[in-house]
JSON list of N, CA and C in Angstrom, two decimals:
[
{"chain": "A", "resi": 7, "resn": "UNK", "atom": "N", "xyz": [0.85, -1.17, 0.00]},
{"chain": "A", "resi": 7, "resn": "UNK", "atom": "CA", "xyz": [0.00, 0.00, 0.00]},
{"chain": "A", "resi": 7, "resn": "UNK", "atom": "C", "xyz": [0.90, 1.24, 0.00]},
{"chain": "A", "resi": 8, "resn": "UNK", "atom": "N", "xyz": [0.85, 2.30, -0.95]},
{"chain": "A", "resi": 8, "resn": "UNK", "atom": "CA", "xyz": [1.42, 3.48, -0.82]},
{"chain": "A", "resi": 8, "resn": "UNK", "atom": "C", "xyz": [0.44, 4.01, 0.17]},
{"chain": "A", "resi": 9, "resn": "UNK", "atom": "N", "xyz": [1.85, 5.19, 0.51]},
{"chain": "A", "resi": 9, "resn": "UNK", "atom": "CA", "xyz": [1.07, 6.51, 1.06]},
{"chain": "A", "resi": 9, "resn": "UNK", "atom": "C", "xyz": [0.76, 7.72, 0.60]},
{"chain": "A", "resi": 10, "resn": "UNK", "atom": "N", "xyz": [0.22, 8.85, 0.86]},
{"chain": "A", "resi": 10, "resn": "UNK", "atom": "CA", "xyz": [-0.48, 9.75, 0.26]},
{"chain": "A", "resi": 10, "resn": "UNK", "atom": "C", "xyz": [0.49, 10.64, -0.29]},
{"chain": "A", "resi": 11, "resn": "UNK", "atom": "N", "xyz": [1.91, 10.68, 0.45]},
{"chain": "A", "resi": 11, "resn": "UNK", "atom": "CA", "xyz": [3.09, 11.06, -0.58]},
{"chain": "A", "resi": 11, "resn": "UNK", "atom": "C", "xyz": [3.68, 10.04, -1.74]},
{"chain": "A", "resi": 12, "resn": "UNK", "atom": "N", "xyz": [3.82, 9.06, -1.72]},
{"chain": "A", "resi": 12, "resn": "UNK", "atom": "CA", "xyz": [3.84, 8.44, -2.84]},
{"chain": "A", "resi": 12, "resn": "UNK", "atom": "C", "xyz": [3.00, 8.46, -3.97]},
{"chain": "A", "resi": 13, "resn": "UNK", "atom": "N", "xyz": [1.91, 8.07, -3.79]},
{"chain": "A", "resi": 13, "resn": "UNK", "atom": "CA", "xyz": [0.69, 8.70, -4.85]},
{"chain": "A", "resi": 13, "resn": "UNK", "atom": "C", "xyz": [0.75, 10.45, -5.49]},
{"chain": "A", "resi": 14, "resn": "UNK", "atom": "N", "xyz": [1.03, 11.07, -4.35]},
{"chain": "A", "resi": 14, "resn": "UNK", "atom": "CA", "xyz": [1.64, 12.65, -4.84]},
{"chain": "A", "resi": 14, "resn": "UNK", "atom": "C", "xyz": [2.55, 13.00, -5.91]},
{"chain": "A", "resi": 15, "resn": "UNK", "atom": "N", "xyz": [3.35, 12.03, -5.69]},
{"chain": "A", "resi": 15, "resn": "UNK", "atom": "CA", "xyz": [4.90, 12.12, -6.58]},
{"chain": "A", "resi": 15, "resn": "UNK", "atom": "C", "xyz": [4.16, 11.37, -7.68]},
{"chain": "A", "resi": 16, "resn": "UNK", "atom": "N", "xyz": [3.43, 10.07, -7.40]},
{"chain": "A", "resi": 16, "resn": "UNK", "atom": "CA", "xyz": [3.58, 9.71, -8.96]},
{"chain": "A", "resi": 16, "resn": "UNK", "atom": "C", "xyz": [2.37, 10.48, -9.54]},
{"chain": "A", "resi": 17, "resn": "UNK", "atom": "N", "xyz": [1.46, 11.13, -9.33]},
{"chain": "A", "resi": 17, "resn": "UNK", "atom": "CA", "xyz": [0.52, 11.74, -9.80]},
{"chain": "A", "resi": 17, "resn": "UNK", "atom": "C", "xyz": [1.15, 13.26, -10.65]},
{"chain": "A", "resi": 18, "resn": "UNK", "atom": "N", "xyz": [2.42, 13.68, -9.43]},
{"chain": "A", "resi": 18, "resn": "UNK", "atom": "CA", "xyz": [3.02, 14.62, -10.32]},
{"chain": "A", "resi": 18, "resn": "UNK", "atom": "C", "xyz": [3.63, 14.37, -11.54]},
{"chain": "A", "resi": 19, "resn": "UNK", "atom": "N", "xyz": [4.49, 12.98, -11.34]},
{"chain": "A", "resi": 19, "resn": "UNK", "atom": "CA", "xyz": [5.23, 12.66, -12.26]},
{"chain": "A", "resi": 19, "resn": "UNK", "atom": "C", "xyz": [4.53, 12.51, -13.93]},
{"chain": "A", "resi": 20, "resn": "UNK", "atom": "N", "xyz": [2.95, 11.58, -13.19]},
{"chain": "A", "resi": 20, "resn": "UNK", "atom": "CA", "xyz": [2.34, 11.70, -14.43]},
{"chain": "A", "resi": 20, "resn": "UNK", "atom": "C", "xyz": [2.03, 12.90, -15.65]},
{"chain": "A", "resi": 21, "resn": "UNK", "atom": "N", "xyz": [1.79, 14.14, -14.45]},
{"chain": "A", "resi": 21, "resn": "UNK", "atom": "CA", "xyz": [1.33, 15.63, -14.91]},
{"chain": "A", "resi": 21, "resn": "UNK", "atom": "C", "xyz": [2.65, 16.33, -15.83]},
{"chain": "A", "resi": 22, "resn": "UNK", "atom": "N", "xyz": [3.93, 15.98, -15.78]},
{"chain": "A", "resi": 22, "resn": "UNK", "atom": "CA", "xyz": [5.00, 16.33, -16.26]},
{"chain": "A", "resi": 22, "resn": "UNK", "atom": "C", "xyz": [4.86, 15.68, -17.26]},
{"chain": "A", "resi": 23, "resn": "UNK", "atom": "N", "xyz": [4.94, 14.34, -17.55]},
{"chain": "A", "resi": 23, "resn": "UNK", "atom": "CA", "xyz": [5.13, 13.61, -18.83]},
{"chain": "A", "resi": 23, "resn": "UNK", "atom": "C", "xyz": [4.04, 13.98, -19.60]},
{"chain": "A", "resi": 24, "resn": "UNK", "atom": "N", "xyz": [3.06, 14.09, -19.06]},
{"chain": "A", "resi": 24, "resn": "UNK", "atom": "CA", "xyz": [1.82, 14.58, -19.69]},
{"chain": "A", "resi": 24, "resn": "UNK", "atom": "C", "xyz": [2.19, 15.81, -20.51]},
{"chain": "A", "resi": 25, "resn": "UNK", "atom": "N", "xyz": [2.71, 16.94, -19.66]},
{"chain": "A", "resi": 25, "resn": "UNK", "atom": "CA", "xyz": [2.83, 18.47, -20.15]},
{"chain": "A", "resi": 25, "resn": "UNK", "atom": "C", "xyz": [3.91, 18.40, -21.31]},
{"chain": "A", "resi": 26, "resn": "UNK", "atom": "N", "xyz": [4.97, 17.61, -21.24]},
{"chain": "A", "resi": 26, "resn": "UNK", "atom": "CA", "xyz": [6.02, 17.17, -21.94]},
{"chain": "A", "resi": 26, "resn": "UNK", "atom": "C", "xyz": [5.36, 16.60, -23.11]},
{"chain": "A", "resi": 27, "resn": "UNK", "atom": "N", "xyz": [4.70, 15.61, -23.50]},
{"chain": "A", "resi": 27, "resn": "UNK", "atom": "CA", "xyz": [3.88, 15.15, -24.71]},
{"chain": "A", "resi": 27, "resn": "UNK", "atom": "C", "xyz": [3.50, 16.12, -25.18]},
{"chain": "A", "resi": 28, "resn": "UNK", "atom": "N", "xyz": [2.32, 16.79, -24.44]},
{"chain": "A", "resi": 28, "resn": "UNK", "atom": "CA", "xyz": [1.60, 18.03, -24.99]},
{"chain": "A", "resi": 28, "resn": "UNK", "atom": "C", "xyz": [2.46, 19.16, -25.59]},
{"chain": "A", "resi": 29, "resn": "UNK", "atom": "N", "xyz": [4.05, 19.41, -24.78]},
{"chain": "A", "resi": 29, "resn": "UNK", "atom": "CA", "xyz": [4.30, 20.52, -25.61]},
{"chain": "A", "resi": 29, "resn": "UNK", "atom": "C", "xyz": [5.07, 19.85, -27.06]},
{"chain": "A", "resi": 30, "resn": "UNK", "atom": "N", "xyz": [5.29, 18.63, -26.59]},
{"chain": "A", "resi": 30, "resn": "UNK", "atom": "CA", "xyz": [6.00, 18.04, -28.18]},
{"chain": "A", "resi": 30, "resn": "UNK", "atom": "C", "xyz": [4.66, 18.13, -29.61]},
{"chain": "A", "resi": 31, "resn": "UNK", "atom": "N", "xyz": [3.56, 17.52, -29.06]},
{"chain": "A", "resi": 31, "resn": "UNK", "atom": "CA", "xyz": [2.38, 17.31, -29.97]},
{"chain": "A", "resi": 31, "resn": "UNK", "atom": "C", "xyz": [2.43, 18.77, -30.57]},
{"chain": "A", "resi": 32, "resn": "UNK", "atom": "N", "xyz": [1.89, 19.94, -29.82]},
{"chain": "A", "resi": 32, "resn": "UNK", "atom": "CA", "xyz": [2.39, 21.08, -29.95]},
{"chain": "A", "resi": 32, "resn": "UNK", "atom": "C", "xyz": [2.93, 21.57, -31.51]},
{"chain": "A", "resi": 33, "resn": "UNK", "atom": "N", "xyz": [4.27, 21.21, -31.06]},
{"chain": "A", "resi": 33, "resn": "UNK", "atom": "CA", "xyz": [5.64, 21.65, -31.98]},
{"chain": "A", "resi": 33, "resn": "UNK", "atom": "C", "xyz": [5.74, 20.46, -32.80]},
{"chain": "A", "resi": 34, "resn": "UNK", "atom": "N", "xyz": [4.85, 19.37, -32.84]},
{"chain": "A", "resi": 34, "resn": "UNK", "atom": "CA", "xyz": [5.04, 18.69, -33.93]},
{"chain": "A", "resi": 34, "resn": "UNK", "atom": "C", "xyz": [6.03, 17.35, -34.11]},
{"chain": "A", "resi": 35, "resn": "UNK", "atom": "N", "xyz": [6.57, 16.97, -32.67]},
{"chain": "A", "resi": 35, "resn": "UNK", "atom": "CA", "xyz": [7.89, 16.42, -32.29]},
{"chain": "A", "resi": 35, "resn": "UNK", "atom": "C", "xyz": [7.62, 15.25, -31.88]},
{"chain": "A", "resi": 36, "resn": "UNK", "atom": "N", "xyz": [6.09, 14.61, -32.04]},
{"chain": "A", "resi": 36, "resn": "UNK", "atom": "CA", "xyz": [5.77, 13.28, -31.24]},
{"chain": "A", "resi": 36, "resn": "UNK", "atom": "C", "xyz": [6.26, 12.15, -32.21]},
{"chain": "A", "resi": 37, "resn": "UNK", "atom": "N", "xyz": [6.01, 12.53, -32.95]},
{"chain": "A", "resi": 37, "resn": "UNK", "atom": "CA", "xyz": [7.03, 11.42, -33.90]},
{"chain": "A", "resi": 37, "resn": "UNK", "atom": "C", "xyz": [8.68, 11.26, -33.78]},
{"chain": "A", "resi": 38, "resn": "UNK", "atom": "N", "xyz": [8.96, 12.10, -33.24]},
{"chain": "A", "resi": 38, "resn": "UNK", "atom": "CA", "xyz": [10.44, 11.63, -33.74]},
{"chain": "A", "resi": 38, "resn": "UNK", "atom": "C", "xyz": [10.80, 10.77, -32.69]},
{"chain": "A", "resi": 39, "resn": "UNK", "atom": "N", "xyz": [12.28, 11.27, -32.56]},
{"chain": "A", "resi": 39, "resn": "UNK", "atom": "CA", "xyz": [12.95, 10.97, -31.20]},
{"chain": "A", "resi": 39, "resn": "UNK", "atom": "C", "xyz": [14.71, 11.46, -31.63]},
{"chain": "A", "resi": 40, "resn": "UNK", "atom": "N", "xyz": [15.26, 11.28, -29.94]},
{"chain": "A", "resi": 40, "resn": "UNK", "atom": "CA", "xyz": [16.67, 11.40, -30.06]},
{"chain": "A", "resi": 40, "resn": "UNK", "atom": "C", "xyz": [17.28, 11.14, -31.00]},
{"chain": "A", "resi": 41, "resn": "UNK", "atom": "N", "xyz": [17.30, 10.29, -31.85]},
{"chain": "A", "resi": 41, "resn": "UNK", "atom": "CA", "xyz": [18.27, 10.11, -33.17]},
{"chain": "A", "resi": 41, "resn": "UNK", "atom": "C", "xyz": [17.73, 11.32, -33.88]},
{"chain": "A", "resi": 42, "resn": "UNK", "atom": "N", "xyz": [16.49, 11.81, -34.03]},
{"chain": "A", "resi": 42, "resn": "UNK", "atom": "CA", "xyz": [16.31, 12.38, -35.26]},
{"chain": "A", "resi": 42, "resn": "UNK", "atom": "C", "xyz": [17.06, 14.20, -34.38]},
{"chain": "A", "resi": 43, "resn": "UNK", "atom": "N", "xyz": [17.13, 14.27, -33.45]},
{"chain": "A", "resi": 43, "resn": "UNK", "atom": "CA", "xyz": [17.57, 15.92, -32.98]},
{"chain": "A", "resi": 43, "resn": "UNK", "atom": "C", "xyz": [18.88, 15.72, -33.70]},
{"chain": "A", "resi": 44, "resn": "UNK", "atom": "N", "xyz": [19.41, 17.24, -33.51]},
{"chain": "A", "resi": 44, "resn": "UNK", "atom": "CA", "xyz": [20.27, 17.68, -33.91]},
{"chain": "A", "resi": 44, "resn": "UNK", "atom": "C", "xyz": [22.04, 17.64, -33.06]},
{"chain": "A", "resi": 45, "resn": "UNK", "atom": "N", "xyz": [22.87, 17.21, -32.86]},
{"chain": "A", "resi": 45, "resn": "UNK", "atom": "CA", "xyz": [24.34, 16.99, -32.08]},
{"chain": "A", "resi": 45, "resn": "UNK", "atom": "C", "xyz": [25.01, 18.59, -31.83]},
{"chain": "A", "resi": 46, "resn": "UNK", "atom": "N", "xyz": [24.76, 19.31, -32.90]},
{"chain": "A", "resi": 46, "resn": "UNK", "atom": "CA", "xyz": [25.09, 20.72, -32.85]},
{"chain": "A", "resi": 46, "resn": "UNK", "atom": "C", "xyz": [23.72, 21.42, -33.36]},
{"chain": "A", "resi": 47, "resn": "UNK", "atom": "N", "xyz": [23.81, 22.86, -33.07]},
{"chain": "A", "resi": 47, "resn": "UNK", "atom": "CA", "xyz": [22.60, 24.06, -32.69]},
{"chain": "A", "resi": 47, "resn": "UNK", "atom": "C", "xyz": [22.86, 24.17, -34.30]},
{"chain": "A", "resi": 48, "resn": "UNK", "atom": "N", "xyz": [21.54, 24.62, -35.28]},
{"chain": "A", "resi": 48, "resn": "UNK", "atom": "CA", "xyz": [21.61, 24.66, -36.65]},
{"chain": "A", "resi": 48, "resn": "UNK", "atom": "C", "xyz": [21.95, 26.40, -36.57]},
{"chain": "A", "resi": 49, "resn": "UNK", "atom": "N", "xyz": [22.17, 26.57, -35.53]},
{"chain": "A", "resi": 49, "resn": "UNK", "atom": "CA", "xyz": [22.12, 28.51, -35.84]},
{"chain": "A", "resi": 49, "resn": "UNK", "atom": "C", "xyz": [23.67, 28.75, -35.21]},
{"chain": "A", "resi": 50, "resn": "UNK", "atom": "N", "xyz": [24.18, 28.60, -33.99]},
{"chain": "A", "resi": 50, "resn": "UNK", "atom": "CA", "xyz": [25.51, 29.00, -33.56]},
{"chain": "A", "resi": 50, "resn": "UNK", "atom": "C", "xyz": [26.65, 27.93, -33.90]},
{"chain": "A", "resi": 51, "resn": "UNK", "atom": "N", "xyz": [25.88, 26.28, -33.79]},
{"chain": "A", "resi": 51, "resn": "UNK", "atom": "CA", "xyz": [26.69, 25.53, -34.12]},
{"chain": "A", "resi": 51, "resn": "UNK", "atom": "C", "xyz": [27.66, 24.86, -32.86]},
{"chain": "A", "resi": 52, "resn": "UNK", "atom": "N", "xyz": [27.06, 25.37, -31.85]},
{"chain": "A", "resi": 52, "resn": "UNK", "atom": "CA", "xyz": [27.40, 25.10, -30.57]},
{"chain": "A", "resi": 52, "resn": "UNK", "atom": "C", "xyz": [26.61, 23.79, -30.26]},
{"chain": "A", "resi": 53, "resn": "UNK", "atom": "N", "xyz": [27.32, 22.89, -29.23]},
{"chain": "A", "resi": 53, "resn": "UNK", "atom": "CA", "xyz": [26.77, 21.56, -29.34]},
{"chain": "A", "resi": 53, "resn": "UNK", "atom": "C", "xyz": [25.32, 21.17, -28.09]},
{"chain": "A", "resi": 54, "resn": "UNK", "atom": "N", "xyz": [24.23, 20.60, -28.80]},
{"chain": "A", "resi": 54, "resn": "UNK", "atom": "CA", "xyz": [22.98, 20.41, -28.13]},
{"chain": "A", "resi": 54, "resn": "UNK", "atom": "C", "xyz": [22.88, 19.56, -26.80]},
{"chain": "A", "resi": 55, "resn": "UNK", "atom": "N", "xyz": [22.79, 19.91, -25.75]},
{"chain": "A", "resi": 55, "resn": "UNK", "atom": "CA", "xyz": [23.21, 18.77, -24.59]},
{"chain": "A", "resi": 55, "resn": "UNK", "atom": "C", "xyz": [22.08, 17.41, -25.20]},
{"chain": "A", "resi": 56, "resn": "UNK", "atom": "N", "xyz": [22.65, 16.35, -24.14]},
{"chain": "A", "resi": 56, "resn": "UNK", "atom": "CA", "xyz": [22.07, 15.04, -24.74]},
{"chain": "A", "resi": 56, "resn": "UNK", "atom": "C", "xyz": [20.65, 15.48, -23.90]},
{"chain": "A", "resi": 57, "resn": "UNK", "atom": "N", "xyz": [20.66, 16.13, -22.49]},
{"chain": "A", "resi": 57, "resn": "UNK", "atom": "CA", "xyz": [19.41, 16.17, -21.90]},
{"chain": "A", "resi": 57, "resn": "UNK", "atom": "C", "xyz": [18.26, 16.97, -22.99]},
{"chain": "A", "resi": 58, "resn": "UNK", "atom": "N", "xyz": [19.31, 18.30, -23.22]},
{"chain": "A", "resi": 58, "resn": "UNK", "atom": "CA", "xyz": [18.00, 18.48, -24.11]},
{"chain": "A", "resi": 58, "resn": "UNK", "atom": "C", "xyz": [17.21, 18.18, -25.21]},
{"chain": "A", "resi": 59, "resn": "UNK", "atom": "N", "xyz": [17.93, 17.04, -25.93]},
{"chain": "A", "resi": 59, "resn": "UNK", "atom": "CA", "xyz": [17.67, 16.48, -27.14]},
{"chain": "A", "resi": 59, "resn": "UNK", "atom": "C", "xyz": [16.84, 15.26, -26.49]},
{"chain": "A", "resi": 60, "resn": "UNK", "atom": "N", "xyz": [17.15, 14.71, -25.53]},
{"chain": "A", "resi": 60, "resn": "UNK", "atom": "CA", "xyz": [16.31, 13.96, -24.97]},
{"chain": "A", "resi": 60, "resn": "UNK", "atom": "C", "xyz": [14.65, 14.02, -24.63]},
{"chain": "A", "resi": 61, "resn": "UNK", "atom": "N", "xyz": [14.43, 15.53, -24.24]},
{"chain": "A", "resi": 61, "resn": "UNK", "atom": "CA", "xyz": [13.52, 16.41, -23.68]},
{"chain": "A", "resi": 61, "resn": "UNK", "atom": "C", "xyz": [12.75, 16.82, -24.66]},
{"chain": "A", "resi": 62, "resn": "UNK", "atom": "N", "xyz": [13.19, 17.12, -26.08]},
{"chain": "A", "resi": 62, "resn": "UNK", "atom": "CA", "xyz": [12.81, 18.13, -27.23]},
{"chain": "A", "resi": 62, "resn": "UNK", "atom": "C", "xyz": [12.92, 17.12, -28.64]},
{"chain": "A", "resi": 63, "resn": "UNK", "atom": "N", "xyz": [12.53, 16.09, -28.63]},
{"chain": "A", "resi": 63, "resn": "UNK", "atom": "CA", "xyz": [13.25, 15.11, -30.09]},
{"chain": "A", "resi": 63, "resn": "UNK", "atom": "C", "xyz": [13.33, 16.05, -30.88]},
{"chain": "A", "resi": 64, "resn": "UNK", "atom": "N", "xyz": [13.72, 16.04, -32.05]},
{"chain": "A", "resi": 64, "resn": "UNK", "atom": "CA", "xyz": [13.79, 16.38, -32.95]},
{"chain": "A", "resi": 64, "resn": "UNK", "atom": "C", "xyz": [14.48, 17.87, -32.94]},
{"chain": "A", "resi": 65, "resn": "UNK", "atom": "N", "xyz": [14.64, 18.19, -31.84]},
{"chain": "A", "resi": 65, "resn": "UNK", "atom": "CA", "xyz": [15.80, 19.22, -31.88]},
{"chain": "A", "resi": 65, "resn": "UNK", "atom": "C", "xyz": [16.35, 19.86, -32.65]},
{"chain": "A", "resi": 66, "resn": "UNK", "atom": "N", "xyz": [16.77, 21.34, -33.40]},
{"chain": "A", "resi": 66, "resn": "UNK", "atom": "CA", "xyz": [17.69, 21.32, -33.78]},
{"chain": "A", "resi": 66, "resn": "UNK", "atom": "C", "xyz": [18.07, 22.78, -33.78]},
{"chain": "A", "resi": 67, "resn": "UNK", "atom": "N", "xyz": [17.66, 23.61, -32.47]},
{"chain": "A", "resi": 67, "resn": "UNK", "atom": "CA", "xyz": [18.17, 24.64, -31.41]},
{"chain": "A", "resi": 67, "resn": "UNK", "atom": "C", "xyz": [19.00, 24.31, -30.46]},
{"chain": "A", "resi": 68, "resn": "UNK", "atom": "N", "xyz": [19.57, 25.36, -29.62]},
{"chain": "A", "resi": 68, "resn": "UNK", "atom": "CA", "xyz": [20.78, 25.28, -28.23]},
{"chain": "A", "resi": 68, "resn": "UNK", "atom": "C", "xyz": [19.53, 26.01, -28.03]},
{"chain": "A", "resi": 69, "resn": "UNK", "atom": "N", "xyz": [19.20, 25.86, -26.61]},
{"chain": "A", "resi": 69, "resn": "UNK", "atom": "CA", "xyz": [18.72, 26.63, -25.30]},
{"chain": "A", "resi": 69, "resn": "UNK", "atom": "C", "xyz": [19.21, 28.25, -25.89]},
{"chain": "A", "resi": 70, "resn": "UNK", "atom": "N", "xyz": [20.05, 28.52, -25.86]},
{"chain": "A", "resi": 70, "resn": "UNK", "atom": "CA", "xyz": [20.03, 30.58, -26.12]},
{"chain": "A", "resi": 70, "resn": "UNK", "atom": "C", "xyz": [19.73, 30.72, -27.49]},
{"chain": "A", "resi": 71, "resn": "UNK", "atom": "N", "xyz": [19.61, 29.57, -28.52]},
{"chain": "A", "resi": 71, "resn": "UNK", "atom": "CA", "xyz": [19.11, 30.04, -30.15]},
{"chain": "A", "resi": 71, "resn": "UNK", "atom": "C", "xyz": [17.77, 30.22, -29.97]},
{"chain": "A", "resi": 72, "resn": "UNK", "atom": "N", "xyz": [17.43, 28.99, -29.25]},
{"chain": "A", "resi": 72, "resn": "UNK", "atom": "CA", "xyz": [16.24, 28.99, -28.92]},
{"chain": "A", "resi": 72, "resn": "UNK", "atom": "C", "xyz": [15.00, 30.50, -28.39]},
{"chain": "A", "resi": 73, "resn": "UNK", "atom": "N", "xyz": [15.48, 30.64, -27.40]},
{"chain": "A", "resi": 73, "resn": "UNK", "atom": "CA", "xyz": [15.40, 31.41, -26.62]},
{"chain": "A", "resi": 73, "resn": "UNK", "atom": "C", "xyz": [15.45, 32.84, -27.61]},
{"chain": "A", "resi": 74, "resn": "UNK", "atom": "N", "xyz": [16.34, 33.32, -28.29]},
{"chain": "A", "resi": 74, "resn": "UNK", "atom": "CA", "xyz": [16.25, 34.21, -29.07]},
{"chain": "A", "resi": 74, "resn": "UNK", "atom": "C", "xyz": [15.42, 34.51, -29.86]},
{"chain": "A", "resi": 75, "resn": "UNK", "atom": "N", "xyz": [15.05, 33.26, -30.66]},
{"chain": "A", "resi": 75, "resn": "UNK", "atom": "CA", "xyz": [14.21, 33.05, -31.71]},
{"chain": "A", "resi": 75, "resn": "UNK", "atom": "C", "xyz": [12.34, 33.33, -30.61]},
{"chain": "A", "resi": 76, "resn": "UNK", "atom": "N", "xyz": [12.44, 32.24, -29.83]},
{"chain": "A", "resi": 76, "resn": "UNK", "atom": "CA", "xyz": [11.14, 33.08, -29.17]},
{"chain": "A", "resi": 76, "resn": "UNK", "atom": "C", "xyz": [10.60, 34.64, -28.88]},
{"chain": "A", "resi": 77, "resn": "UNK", "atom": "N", "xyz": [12.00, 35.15, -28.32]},
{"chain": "A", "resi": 77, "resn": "UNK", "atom": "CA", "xyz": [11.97, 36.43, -27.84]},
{"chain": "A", "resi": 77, "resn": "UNK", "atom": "C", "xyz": [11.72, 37.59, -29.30]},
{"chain": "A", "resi": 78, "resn": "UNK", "atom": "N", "xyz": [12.32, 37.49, -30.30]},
{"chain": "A", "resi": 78, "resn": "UNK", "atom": "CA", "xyz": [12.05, 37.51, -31.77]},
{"chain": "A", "resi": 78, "resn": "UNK", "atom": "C", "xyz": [10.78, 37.72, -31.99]},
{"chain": "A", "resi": 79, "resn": "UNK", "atom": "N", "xyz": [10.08, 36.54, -32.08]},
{"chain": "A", "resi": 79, "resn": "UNK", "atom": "CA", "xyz": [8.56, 36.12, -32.62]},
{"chain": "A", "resi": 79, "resn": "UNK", "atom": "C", "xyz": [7.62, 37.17, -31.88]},
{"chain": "A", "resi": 80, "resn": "UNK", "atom": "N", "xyz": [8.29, 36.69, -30.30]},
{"chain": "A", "resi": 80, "resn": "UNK", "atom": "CA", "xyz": [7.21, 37.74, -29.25]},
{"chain": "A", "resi": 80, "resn": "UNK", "atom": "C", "xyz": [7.21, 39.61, -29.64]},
{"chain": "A", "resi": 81, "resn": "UNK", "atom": "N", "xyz": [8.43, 39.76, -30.06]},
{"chain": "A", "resi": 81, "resn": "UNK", "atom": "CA", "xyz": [8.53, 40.97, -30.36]},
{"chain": "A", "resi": 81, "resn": "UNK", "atom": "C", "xyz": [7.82, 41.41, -31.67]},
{"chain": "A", "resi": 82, "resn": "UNK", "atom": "N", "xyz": [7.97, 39.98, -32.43]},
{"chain": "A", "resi": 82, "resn": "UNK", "atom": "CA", "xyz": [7.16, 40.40, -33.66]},
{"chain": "A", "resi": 82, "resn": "UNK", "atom": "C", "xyz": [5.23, 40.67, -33.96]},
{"chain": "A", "resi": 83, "resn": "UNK", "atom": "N", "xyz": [5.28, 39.73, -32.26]},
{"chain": "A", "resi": 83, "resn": "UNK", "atom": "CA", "xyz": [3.78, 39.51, -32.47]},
{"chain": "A", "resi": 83, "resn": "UNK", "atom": "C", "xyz": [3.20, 40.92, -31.53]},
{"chain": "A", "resi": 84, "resn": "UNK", "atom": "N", "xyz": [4.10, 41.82, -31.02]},
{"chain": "A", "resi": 84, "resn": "UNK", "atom": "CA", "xyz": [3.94, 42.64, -30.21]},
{"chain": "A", "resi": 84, "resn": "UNK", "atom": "C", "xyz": [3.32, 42.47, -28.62]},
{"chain": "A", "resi": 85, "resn": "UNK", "atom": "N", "xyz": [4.14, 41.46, -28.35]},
{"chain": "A", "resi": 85, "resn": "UNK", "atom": "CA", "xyz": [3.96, 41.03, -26.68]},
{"chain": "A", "resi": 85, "resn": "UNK", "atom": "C", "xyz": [4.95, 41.27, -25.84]}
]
């Protein structure tokens, strides 16, 4: 029998993998996987950690290309 913290954790755990699918479905990424991301960033050329290619299939941003490119869009969309 668990206890009411065990059930907590895995109920969270579920809510993460969940949010994680959803933002892949999202962006279009439920198909792939790790082989298909990218080893280096297609914009600086700086190399993609394995966590985040793990996290993001199909990858083929660094965390600050990334990040730019959002900040970009937002500016473009006037937010």
């Amino acid at each position: 029998m668990t206890d009411v913290f065990d059930q907590a954790a895995e109920r969270a755990d579920e809510m993460l993998s969940d949010a994680l699918f959803e933002q892949q479905r999202r962006a279009g990424l439920t198909g792939q996987t790790i082989q298909d991301s990218a080893h280096f960033c297609a914009e600086c050329d700086e190399p993609i950690s394995d966590a985040r290619r793990a996290a993001y299939p199909g990858v083929h941003l660094c965390v600050d290309c990334k990040y730019q490119q959002e900040k970009q869009a937002r500016r473009t969309r006037g937010y």
